[in-house]
PDB file of C-alpha atoms in Angstrom:
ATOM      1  CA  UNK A   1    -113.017 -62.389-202.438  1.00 49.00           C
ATOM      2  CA  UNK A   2    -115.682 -64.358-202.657  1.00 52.00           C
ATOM      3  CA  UNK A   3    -118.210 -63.018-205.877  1.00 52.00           C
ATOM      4  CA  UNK A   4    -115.408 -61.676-207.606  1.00 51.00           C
ATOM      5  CA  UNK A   5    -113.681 -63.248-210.925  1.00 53.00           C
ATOM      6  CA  UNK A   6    -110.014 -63.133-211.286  1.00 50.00           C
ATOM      7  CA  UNK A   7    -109.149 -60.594-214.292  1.00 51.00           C
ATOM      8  CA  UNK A   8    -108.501 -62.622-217.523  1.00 51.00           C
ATOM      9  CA  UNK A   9    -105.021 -63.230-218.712  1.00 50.00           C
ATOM     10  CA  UNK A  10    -104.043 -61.525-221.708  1.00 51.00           C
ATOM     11  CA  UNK A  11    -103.747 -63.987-224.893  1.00 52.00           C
ATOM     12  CA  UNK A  12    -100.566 -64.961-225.471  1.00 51.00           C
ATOM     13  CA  UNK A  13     -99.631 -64.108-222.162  1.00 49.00           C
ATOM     14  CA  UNK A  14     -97.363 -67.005-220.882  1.00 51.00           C
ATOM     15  CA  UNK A  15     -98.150 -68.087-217.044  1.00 53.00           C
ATOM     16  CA  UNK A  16     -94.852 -68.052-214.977  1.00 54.00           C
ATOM     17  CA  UNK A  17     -93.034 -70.734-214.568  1.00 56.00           C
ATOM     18  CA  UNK A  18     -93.731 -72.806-210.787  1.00 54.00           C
ATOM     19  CA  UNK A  19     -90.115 -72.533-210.415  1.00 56.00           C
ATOM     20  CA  UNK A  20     -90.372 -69.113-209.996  1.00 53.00           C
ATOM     21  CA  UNK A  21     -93.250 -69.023-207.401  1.00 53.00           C
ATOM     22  CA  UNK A  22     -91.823 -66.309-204.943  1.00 54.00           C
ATOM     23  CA  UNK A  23     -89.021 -65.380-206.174  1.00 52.00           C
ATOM     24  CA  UNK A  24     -88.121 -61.777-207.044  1.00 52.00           C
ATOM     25  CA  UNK A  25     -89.190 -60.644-210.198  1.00 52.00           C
ATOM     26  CA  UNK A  26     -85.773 -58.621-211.169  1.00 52.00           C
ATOM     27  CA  UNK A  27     -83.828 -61.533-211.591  1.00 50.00           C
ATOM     28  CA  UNK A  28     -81.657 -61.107-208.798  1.00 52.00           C
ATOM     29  CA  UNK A  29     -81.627 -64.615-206.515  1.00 54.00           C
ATOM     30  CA  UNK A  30     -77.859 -64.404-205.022  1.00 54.00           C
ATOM     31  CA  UNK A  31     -78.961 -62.286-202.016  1.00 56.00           C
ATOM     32  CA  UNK A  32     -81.738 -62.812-199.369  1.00 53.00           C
ATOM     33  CA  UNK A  33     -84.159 -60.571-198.989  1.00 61.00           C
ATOM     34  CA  UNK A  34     -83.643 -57.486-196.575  1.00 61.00           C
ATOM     35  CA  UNK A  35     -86.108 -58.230-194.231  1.00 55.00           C
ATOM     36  CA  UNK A  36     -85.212 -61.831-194.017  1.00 58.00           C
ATOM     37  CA  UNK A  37     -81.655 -61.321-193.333  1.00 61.00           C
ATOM     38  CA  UNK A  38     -80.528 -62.749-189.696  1.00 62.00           C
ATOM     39  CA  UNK A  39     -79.043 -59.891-188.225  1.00 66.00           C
ATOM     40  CA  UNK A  40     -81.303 -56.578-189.467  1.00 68.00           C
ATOM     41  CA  UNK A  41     -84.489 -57.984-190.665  1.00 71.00           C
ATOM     42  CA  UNK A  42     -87.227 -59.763-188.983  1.00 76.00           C
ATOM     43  CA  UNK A  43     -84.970 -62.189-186.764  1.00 78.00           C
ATOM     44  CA  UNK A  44     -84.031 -58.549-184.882  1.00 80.00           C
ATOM     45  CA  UNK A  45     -87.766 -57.888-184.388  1.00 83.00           C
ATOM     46  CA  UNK A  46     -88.580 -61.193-183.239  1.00 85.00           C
ATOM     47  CA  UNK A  47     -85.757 -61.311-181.158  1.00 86.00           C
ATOM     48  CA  UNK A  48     -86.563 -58.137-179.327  1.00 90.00           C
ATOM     49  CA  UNK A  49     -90.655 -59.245-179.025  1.00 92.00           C
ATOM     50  CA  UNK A  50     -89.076 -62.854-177.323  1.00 93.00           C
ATOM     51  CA  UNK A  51     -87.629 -60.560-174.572  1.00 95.00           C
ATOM     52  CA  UNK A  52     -90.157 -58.387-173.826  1.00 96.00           C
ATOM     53  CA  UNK A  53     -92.094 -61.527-173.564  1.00 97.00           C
ATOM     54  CA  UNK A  54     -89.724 -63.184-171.925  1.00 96.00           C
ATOM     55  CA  UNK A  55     -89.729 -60.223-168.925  1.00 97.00           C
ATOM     56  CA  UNK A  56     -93.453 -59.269-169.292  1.00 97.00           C
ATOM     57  CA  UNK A  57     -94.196 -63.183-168.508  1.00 97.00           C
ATOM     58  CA  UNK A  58     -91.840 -62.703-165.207  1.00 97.00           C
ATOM     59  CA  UNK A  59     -92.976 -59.367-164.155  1.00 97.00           C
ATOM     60  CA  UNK A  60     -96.735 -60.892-164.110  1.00 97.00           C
ATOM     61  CA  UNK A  61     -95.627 -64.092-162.436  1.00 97.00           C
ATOM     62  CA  UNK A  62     -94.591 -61.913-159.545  1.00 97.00           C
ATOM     63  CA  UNK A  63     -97.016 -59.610-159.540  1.00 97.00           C
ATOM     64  CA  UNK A  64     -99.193 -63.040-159.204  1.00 97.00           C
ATOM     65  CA  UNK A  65     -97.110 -64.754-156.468  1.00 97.00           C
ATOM     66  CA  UNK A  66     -97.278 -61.279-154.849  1.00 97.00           C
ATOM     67  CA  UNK A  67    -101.343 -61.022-155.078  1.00 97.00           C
ATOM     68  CA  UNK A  68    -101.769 -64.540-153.839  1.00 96.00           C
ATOM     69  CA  UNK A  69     -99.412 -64.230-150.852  1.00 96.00           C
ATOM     70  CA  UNK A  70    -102.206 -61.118-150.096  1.00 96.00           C
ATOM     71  CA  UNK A  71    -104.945 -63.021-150.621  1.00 96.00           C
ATOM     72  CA  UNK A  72    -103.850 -66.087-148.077  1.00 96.00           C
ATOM     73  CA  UNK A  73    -103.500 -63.218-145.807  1.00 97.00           C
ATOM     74  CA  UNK A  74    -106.291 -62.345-146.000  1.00 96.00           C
ATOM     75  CA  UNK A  75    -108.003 -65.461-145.714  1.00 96.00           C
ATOM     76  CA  UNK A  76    -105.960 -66.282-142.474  1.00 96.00           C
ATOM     77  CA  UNK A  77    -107.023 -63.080-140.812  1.00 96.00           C
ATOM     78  CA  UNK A  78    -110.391 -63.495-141.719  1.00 92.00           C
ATOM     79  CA  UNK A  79    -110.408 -67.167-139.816  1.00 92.00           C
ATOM     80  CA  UNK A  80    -109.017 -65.227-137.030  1.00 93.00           C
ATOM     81  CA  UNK A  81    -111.260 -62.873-137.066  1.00 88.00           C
ATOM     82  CA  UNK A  82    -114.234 -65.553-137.145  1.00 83.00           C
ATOM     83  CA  UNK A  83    -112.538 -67.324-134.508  1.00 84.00           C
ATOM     84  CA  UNK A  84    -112.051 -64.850-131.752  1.00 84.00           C
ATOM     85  CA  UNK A  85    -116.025 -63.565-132.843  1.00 77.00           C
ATOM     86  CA  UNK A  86    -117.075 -66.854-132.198  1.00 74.00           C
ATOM     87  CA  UNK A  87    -115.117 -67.325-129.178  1.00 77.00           C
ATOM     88  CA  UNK A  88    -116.170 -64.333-127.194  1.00 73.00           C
ATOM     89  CA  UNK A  89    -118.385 -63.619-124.375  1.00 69.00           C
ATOM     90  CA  UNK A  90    -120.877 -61.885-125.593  1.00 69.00           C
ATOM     91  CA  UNK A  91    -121.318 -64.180-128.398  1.00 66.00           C
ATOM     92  CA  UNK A  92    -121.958 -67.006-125.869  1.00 67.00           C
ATOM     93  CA  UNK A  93    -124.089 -65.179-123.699  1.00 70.00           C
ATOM     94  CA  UNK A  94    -126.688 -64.712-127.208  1.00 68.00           C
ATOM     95  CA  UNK A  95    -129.746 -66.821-127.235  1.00 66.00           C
ATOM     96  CA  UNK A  96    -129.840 -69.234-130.346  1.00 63.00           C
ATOM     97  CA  UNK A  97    -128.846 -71.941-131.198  1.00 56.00           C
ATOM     98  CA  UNK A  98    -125.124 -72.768-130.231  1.00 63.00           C
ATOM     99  CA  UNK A  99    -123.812 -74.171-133.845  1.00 64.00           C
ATOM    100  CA  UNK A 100    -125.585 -71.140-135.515  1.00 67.00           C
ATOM    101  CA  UNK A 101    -123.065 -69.221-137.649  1.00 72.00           C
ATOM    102  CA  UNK A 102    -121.995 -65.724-135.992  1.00 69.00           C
ATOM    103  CA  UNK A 103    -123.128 -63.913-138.802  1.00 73.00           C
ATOM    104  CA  UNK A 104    -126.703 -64.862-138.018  1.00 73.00           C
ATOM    105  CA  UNK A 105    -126.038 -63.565-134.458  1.00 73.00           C
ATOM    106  CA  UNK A 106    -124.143 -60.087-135.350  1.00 77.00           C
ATOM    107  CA  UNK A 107    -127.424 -58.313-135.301  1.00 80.00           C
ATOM    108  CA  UNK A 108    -128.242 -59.405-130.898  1.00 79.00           C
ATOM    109  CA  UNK A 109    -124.159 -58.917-130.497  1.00 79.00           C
ATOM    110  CA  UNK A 110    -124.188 -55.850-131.425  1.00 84.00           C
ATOM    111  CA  UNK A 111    -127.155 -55.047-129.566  1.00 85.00           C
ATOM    112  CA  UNK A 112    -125.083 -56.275-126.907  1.00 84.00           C
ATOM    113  CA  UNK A 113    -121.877 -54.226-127.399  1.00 86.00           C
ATOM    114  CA  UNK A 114    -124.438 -50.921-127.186  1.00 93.00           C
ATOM    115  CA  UNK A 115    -126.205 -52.241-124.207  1.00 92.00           C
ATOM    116  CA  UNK A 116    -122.576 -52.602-122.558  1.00 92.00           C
ATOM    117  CA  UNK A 117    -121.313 -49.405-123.407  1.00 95.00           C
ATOM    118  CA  UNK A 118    -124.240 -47.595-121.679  1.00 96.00           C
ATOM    119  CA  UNK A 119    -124.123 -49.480-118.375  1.00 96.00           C
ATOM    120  CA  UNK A 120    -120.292 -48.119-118.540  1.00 96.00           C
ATOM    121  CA  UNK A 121    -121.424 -44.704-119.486  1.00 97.00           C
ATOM    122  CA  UNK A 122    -123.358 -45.107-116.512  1.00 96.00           C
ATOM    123  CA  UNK A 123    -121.186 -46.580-113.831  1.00 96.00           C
ATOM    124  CA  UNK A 124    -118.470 -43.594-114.991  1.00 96.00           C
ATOM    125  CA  UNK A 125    -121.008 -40.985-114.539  1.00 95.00           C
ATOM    126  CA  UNK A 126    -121.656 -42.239-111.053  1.00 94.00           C
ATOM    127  CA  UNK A 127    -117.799 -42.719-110.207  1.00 94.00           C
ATOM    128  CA  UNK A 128    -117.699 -39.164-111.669  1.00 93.00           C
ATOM    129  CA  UNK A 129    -120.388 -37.901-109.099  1.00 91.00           C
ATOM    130  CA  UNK A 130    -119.053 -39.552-106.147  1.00 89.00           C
ATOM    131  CA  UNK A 131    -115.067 -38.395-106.862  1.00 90.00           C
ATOM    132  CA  UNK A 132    -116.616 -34.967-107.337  1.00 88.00           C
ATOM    133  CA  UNK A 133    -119.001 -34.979-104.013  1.00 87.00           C
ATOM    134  CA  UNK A 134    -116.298 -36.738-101.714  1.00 84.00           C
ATOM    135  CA  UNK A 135    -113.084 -34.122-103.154  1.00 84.00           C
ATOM    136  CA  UNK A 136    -115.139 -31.439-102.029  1.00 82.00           C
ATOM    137  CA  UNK A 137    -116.205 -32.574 -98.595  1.00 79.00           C
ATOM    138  CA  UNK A 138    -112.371 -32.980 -98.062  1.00 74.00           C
ATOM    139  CA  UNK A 139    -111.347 -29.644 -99.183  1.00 63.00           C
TER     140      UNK A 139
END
């Protein structure tokens, strides 16, 4: 840490030997460490985090193919969508300029689409009234 001295050796303490850098302290070299050992130590956890890495990494590439396929779905039916707006009648019939996008317009097509619906609440009002007056003339 930074600040901090190192405690002082004791004098006549000898330093160990570079040799012996890591090694165990007990003398005993012949085996490997527990946790080193291929088949129970560390090797088992790493194996084990490789797989669950190995499936996490195809789960989420799925889950990605999946969410793109949804998005170019969406983007398709959106063209559509623009496509048939910009295609129909009503749309035409708006005053403004012709290369104008259709989202400038939505405000006078719907406007439109209101307009239109009265006129056929009307007309079905007045089919109403003349059914009505002419089925009870006849009996």
């Amino acid at each position: 840490l930074p600040g901090r001295r190192a405690a002082p050796c004791p004098p006549g303490a000898a330093m160990a030997p570079a040799s012996a850098n890591g090694s165990r302290a007990d003398g005993d070299r012949g085996e490997p460490e527990e946790a080193l050992v291929w088949d129970t130590g560390l090797s088992l956890c790493l194996g084990r985090l490789e797989e669950d890495l190995i499936r996490w990494h195809s789960e989420e590439r799925l889950k990605a193919k999946e969410r793109g396929l949804k998005c170019l779905r969406a983007q398709r039916d959106l063209v559509t969508v623009e496509e048939s707006i910009c295609e129909a009648t009503a749309t035409q019939r708006l005053k403004g300029q012709e290369a104008a996008p259709w989202q400038d317009k939505l405000g006078a097509l719907l406007q439109t689409a209101k307009d239109q619906r009265d006129e056929m609440r009307q007309v079905l009002e007045l089919l109403r009234g003349h059914a009505k007056q002419h089925l009870e003339q006849a009996g």
